[in-house]
PDB file of C-alpha atoms in Angstrom:
ATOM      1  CA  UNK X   1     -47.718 102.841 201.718  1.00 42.00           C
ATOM      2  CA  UNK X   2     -45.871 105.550 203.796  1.00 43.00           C
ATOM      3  CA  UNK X   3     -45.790 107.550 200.344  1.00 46.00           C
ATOM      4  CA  UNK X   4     -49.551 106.972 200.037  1.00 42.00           C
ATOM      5  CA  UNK X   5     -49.746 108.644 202.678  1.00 39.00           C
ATOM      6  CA  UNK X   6     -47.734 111.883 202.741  1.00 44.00           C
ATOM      7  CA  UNK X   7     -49.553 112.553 199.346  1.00 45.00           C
ATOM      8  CA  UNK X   8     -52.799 113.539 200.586  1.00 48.00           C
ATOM      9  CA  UNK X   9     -53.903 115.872 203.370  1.00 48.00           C
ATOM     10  CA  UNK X  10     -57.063 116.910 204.690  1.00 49.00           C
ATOM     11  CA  UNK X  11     -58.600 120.475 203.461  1.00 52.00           C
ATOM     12  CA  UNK X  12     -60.718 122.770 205.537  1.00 52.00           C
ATOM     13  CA  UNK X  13     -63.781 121.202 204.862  1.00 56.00           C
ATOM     14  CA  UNK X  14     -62.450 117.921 205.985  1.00 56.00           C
ATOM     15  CA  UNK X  15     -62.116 116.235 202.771  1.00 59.00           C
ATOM     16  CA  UNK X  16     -59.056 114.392 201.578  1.00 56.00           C
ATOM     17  CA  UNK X  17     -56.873 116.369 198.714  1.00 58.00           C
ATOM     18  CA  UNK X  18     -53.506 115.963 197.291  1.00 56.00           C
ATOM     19  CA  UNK X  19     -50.828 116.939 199.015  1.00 55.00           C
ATOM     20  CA  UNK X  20     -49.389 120.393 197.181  1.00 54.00           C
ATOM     21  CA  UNK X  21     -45.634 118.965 195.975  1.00 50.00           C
ATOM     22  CA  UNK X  22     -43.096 121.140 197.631  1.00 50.00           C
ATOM     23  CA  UNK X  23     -40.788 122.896 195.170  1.00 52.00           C
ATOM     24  CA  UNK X  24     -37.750 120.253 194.404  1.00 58.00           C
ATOM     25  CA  UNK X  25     -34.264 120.768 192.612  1.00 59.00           C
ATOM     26  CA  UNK X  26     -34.290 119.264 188.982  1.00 61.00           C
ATOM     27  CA  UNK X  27     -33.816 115.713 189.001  1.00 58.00           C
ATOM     28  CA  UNK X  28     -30.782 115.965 187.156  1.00 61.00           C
ATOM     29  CA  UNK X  29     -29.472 118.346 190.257  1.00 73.00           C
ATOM     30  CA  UNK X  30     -25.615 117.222 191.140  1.00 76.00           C
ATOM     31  CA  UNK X  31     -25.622 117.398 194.896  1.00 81.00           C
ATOM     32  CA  UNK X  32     -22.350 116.557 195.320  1.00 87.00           C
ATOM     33  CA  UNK X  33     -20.371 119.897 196.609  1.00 90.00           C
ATOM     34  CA  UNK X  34     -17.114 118.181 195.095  1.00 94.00           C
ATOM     35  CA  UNK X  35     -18.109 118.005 191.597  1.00 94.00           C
ATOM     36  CA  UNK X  36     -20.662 120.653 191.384  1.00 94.00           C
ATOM     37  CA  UNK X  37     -17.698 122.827 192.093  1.00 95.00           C
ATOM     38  CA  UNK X  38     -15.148 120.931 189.927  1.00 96.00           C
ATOM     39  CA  UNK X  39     -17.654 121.427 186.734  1.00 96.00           C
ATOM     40  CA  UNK X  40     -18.446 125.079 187.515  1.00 96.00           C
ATOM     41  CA  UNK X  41     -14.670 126.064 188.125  1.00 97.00           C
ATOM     42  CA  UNK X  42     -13.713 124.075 184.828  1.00 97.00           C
ATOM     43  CA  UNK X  43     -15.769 125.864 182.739  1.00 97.00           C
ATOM     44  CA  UNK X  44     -15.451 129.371 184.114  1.00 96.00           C
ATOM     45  CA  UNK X  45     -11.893 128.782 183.924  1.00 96.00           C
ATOM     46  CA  UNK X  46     -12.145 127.566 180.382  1.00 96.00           C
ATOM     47  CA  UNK X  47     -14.641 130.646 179.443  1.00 94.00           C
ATOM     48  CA  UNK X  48     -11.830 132.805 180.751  1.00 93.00           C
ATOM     49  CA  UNK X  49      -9.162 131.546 179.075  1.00 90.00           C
ATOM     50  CA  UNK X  50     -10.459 130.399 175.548  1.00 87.00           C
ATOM     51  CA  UNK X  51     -11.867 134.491 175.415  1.00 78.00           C
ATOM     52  CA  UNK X  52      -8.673 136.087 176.359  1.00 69.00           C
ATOM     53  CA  UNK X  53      -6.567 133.553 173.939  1.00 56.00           C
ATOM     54  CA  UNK X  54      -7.075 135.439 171.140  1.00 52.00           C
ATOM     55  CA  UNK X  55      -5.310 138.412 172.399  1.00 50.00           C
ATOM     56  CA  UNK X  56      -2.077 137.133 170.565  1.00 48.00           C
ATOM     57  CA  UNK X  57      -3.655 138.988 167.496  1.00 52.00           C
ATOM     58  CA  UNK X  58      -4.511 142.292 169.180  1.00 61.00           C
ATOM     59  CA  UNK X  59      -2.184 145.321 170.572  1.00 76.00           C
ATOM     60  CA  UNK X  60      -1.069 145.718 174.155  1.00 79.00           C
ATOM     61  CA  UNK X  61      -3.889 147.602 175.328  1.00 83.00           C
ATOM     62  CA  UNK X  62      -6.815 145.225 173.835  1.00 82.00           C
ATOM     63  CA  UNK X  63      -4.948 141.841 175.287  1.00 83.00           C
ATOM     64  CA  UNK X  64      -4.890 143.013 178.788  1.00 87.00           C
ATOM     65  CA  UNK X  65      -8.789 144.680 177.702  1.00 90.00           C
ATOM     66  CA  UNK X  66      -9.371 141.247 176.742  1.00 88.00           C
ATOM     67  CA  UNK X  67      -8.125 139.560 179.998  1.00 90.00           C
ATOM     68  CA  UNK X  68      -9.837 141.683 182.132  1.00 93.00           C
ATOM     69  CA  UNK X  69     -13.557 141.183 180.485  1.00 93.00           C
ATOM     70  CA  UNK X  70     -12.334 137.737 180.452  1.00 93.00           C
ATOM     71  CA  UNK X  71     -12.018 137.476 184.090  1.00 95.00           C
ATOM     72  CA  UNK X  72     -15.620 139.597 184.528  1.00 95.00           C
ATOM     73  CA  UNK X  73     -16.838 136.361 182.418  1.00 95.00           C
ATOM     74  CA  UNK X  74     -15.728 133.630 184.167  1.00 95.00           C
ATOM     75  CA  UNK X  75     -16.840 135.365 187.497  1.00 95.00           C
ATOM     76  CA  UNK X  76     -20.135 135.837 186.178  1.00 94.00           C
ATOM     77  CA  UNK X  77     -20.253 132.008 184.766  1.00 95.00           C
ATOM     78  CA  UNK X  78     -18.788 130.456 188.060  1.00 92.00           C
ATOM     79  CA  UNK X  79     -19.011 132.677 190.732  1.00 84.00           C
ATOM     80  CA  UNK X  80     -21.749 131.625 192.992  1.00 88.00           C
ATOM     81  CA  UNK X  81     -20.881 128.010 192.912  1.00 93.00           C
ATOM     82  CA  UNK X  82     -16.867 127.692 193.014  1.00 94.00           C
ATOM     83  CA  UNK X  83     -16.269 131.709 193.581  1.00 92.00           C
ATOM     84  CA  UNK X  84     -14.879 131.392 190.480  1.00 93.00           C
ATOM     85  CA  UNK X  85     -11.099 131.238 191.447  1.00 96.00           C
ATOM     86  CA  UNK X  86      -9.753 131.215 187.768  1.00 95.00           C
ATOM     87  CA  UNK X  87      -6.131 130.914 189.697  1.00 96.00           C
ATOM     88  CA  UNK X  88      -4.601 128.294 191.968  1.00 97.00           C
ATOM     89  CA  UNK X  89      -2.377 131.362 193.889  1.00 97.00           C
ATOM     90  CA  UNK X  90      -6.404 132.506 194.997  1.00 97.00           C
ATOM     91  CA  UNK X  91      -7.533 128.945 196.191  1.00 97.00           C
ATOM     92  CA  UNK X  92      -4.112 128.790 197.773  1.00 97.00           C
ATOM     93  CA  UNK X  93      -4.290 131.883 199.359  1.00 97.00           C
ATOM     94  CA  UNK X  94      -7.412 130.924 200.871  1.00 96.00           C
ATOM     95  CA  UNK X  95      -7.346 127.886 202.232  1.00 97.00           C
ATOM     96  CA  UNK X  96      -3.837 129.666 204.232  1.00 97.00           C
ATOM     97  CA  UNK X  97      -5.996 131.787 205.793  1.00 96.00           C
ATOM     98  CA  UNK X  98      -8.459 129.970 206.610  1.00 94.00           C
ATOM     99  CA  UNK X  99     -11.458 130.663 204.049  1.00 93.00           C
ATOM    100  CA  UNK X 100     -11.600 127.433 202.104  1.00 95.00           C
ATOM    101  CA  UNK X 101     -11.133 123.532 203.050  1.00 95.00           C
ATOM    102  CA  UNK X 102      -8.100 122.281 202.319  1.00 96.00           C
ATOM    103  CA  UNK X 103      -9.594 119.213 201.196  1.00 96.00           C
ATOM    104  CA  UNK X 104     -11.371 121.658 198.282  1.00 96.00           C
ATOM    105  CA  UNK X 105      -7.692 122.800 197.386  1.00 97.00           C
ATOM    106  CA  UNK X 106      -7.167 119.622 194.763  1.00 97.00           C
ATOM    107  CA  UNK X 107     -11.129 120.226 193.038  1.00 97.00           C
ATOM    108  CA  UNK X 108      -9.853 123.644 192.453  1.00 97.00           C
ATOM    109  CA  UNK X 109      -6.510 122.497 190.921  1.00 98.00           C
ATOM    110  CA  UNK X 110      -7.252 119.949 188.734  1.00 97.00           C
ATOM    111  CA  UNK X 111     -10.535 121.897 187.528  1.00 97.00           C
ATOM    112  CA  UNK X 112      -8.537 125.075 186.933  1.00 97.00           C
ATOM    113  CA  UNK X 113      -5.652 123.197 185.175  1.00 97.00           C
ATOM    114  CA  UNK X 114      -8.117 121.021 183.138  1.00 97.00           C
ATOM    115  CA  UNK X 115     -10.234 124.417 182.047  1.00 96.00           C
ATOM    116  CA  UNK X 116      -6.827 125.811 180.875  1.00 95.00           C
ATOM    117  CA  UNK X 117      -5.880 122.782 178.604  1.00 95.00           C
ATOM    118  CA  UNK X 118      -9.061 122.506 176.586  1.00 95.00           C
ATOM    119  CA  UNK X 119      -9.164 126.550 176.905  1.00 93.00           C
ATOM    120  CA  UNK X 120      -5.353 125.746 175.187  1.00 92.00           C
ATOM    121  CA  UNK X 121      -6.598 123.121 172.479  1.00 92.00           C
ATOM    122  CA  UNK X 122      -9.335 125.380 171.169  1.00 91.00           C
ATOM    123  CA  UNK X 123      -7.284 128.131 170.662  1.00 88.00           C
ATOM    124  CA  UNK X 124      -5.089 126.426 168.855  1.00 88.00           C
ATOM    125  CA  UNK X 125      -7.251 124.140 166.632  1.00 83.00           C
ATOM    126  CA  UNK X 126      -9.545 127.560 165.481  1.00 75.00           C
ATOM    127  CA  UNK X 127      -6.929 129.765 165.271  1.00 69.00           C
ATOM    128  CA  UNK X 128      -3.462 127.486 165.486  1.00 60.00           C
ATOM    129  CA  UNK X 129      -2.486 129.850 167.860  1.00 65.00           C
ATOM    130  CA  UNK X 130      -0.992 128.967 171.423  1.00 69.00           C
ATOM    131  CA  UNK X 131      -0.270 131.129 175.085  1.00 74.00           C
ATOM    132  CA  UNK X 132       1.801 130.780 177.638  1.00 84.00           C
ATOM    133  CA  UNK X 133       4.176 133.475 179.316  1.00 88.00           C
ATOM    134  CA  UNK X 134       8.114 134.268 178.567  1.00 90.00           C
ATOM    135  CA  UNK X 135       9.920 136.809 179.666  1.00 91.00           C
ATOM    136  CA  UNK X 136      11.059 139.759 177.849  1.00 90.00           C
ATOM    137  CA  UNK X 137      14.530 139.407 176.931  1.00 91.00           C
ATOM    138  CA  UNK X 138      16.490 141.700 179.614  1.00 91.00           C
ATOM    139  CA  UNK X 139      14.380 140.077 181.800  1.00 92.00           C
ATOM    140  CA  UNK X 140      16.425 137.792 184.093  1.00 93.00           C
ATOM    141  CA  UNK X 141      14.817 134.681 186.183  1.00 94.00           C
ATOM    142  CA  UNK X 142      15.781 136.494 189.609  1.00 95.00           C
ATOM    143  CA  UNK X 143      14.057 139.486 188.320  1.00 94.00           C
ATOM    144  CA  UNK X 144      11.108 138.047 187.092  1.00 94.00           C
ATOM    145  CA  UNK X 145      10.405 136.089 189.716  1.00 96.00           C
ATOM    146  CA  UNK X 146      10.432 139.306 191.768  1.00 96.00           C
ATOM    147  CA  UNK X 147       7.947 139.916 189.242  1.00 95.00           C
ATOM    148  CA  UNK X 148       5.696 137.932 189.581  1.00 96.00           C
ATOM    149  CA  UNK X 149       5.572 137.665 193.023  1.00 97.00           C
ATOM    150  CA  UNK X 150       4.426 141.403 192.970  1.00 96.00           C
ATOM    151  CA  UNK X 151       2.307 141.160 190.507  1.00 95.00           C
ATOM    152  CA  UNK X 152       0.165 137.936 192.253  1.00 97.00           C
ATOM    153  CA  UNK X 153       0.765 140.021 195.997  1.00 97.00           C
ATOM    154  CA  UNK X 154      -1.406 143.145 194.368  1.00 96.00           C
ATOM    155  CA  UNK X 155      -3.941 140.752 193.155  1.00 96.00           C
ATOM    156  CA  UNK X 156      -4.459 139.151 196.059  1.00 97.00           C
ATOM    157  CA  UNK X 157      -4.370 142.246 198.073  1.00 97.00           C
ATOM    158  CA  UNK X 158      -7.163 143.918 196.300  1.00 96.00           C
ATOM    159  CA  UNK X 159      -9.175 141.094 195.713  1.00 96.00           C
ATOM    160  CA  UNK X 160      -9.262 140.839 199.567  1.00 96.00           C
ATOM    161  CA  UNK X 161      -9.924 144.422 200.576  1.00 96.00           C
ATOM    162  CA  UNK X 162     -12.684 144.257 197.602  1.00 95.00           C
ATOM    163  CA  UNK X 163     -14.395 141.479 199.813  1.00 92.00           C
ATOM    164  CA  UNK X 164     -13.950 143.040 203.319  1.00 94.00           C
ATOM    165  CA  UNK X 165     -17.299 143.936 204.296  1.00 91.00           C
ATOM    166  CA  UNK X 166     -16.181 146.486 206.972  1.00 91.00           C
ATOM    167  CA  UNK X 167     -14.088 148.522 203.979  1.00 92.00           C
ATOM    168  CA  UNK X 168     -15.032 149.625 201.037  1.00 90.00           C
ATOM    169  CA  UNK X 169     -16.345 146.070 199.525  1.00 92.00           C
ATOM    170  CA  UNK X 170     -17.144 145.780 195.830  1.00 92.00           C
ATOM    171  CA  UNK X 171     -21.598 146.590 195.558  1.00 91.00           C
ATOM    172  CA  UNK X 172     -22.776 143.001 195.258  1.00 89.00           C
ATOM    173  CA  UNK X 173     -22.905 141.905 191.620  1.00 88.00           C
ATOM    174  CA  UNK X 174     -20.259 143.750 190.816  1.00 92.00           C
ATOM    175  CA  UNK X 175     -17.322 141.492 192.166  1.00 92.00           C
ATOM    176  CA  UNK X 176     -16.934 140.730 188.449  1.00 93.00           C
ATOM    177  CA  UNK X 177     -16.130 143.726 186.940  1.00 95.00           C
ATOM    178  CA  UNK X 178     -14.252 145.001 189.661  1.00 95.00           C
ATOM    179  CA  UNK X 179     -11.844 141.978 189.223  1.00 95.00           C
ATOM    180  CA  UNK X 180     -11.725 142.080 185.592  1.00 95.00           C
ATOM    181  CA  UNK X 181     -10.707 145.999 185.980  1.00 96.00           C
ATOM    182  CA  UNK X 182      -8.019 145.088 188.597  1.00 96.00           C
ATOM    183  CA  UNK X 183      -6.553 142.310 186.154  1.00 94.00           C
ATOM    184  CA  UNK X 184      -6.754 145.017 183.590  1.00 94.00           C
ATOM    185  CA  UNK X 185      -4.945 147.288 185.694  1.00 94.00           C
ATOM    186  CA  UNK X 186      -1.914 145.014 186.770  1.00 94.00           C
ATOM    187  CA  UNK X 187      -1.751 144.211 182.921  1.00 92.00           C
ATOM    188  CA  UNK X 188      -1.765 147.625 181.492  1.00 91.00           C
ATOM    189  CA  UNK X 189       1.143 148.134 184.331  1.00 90.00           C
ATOM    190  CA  UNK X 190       3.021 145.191 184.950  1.00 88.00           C
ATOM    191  CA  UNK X 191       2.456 142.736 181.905  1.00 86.00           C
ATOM    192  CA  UNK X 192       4.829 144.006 179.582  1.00 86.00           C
ATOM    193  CA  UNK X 193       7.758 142.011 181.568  1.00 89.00           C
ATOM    194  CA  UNK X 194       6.575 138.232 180.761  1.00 88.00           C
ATOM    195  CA  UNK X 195       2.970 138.698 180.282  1.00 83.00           C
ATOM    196  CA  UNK X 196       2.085 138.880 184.168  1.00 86.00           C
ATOM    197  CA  UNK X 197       1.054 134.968 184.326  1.00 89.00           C
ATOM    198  CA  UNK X 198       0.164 135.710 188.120  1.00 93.00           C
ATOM    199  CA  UNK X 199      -1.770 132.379 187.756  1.00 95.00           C
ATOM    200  CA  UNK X 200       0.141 128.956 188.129  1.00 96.00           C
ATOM    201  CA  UNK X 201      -2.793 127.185 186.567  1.00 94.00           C
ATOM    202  CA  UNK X 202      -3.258 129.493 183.463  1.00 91.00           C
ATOM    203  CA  UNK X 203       0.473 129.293 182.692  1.00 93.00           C
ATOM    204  CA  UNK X 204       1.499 125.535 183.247  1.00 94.00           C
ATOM    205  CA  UNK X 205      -1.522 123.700 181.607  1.00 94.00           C
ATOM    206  CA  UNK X 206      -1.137 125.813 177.878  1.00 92.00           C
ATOM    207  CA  UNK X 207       2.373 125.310 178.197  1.00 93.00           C
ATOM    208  CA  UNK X 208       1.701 121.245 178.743  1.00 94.00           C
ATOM    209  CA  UNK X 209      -0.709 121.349 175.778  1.00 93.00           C
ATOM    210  CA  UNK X 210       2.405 123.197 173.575  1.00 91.00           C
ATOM    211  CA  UNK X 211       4.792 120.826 174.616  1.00 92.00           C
ATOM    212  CA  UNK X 212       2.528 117.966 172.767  1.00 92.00           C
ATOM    213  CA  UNK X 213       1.261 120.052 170.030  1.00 90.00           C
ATOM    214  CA  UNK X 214       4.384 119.710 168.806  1.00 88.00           C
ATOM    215  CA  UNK X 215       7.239 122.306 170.412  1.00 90.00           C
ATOM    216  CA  UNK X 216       8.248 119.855 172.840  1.00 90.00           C
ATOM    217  CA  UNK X 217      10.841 120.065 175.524  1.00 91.00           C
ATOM    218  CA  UNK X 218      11.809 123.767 174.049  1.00 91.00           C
ATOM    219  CA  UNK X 219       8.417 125.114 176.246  1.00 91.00           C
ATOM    220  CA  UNK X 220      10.315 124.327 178.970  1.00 94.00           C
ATOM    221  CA  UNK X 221      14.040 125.173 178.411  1.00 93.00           C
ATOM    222  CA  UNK X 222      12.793 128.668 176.971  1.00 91.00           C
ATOM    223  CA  UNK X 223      13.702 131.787 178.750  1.00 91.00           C
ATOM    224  CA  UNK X 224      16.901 130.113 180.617  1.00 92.00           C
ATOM    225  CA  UNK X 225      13.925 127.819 182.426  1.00 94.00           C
ATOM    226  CA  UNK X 226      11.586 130.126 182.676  1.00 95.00           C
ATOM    227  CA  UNK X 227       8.640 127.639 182.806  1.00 95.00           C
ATOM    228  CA  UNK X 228       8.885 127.256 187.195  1.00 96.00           C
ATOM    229  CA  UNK X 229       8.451 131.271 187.670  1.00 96.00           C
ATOM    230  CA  UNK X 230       5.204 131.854 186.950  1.00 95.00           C
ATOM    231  CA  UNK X 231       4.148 127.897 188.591  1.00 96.00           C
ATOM    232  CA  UNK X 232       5.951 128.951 191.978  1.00 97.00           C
ATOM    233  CA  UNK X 233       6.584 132.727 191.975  1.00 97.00           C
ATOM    234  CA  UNK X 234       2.330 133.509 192.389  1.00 97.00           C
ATOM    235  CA  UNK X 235       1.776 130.976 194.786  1.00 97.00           C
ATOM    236  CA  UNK X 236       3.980 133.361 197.211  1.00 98.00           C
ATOM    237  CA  UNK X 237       2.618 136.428 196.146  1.00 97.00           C
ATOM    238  CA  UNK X 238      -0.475 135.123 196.674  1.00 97.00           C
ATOM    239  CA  UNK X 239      -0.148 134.238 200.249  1.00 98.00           C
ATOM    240  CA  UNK X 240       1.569 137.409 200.722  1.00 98.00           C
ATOM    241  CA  UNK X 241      -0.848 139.612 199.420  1.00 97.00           C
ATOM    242  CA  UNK X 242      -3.521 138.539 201.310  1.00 97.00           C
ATOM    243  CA  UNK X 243      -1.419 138.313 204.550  1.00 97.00           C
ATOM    244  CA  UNK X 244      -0.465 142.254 204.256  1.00 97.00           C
ATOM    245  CA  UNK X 245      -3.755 143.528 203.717  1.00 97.00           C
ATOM    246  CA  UNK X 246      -4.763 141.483 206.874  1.00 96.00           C
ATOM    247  CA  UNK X 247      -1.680 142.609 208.869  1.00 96.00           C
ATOM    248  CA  UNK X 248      -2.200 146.388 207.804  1.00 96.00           C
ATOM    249  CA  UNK X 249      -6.014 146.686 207.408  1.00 95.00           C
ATOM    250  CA  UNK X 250      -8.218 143.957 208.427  1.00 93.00           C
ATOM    251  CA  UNK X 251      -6.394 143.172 211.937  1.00 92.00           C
ATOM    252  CA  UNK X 252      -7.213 146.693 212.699  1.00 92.00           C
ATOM    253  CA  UNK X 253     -11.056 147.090 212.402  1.00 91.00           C
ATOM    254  CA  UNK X 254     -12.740 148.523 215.715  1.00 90.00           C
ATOM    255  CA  UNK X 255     -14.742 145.837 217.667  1.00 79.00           C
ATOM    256  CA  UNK X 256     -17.659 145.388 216.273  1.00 70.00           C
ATOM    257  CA  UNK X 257     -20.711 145.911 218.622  1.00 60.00           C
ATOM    258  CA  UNK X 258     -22.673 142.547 219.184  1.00 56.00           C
ATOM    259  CA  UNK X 259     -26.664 142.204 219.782  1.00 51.00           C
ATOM    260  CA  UNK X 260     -28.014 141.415 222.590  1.00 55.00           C
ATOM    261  CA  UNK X 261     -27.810 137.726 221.593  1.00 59.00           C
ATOM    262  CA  UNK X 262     -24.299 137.892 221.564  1.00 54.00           C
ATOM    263  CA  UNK X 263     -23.742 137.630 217.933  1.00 56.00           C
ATOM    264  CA  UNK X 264     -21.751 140.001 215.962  1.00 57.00           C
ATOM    265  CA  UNK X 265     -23.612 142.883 214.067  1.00 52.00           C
ATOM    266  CA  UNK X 266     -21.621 141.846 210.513  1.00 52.00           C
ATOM    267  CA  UNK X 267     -18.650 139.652 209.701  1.00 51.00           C
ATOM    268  CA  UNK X 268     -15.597 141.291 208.424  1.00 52.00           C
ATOM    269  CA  UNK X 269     -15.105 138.937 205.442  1.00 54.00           C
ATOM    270  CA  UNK X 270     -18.030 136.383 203.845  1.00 50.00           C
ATOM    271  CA  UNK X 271     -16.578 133.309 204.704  1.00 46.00           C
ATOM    272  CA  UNK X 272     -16.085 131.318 201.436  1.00 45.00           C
ATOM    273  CA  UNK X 273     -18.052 128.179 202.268  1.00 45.00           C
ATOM    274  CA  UNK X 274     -21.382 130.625 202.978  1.00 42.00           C
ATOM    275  CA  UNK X 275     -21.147 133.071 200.684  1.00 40.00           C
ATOM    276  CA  UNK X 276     -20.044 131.603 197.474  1.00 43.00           C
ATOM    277  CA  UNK X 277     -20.382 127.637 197.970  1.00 41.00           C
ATOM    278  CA  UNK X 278     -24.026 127.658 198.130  1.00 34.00           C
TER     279      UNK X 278
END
């Protein structure tokens, strides 16, 4: 009866007339925040990876080409729902400092390391091909974890002062290619080492899906060990990326001038839960 009711409404001329239907989401609208974030960071994640896998074919200059337009990709397929992390060192990073719910930390995770695994198994069945990172050979673990660490630290860095709205902020709808340029740029400059990983989730999930596609245990016992570098080493670099640009840039903003309502003119950074979790 109550429905009956709210579907009719009186015109000007007195006389009763459907009620206009507001505009609605799609009825098969998730409305979950948990899993409409798990599904869109899966598949960006997946787009990333399953376009960059065939760099194994190309030269050094069109893998890290291909990364980077990768990257612009999954940003572009993700972004406004999950902010398109791609990279458990980001969503680390993040929640740290304060820009993302801990509680969102294991969506990202297990999204980002599920997107990498079928991202691994289609590379391999159309092209029997398979990715993960090992170091160069006078490459030692010490030093590559160094490595690593720096390479994750820049990433972070810049992908932070590109979102700080009080500095010279990536033009909206651009975020994507400026972060596919900057992964091109720490590839071009850093990846011939052990293939800059700088992405715990990119590296550890192919390197699963090799270990039962039939190389086994060597995956791991590679490279002296090598497999925990790139899982731990960008997880730090992450964290300390973001903490120097805030330390040595973002702490040290002028005031900003509020309204007369009291409310700041602009915020420094778009908070992650408004700007990209929408």
């Amino acid at each position: 009866m109550k429905d009956s009711v709210e579907s009719i409404e009186l015109g000007e001329d007195g006389k009763k007339r459907p009620r206009t239907p507001s505009p609605s989401r799609p009825m098969a609208c998730l409305r979950n925040k948990f899993i409409r974030v798990g599904l869109a960071e899966t598949l960006c994640t997946y787009v990333m990876m399953v376009v960059t896998g065939h760099g194994a074919f190309g030269q050094y200059f069109s893998i890290n080409l291909g990364f980077g337009l990768g990257v612009t990709m999954g940003v572009h397929v993700g972004g406004t729902v999950s902010g398109a992390h791609m990279n458990a060192a980001v969503s680390l990073a993040l929640c740290v400092f304060g820009r993302l719910d801990w509680k969102m930390l294991p969506v990202y995770v297990v999204a980002q390391l599920l997107g990498s695994f079928l991202a691994a198994a289609t590379i391999f069945t159309a092209t029997a091909g398979i990715f993960a990172t090992y170091p160069a050979p006078y490459l030692s673990l010490h030093s590559g974890f160094i490595d690593q660490v720096f390479g994750t630290a820049m990433l972070l860095l810049c992908l932070t002062a590109l979102s700080d709205q009080r500095n010279k902020a990536a033009p909206r709808g651009c975020e994507g290619v400026m972060a596919g340029l900057l992964v091109l740029l720490i590839g071009v400059s850093l990846g011939s080492n052990s293939g800059y990983a700088i992405n715990p989730t990119r590296d550890l999930a192919p390197r699963f899906f090799t270990a039962i596609a039939g190389w086994g245990s060597e995956v791991f016992r590679a490279g002296n060990g090598w497999w925990w570098v790139p899982l731990v080493a960008p997880l730090v670099g992450g964290v300390l990326g973001v903490g120097l640009y805030k330390a040595l840039v973002e702490l040290h903003h002028p005031a900003l001038a509020c309204d007369q309502n009291g409310h700041r003119e602009q915020e420094e950074m778009v908070p992650l839960e408004k700007h990209q979790l929408q």
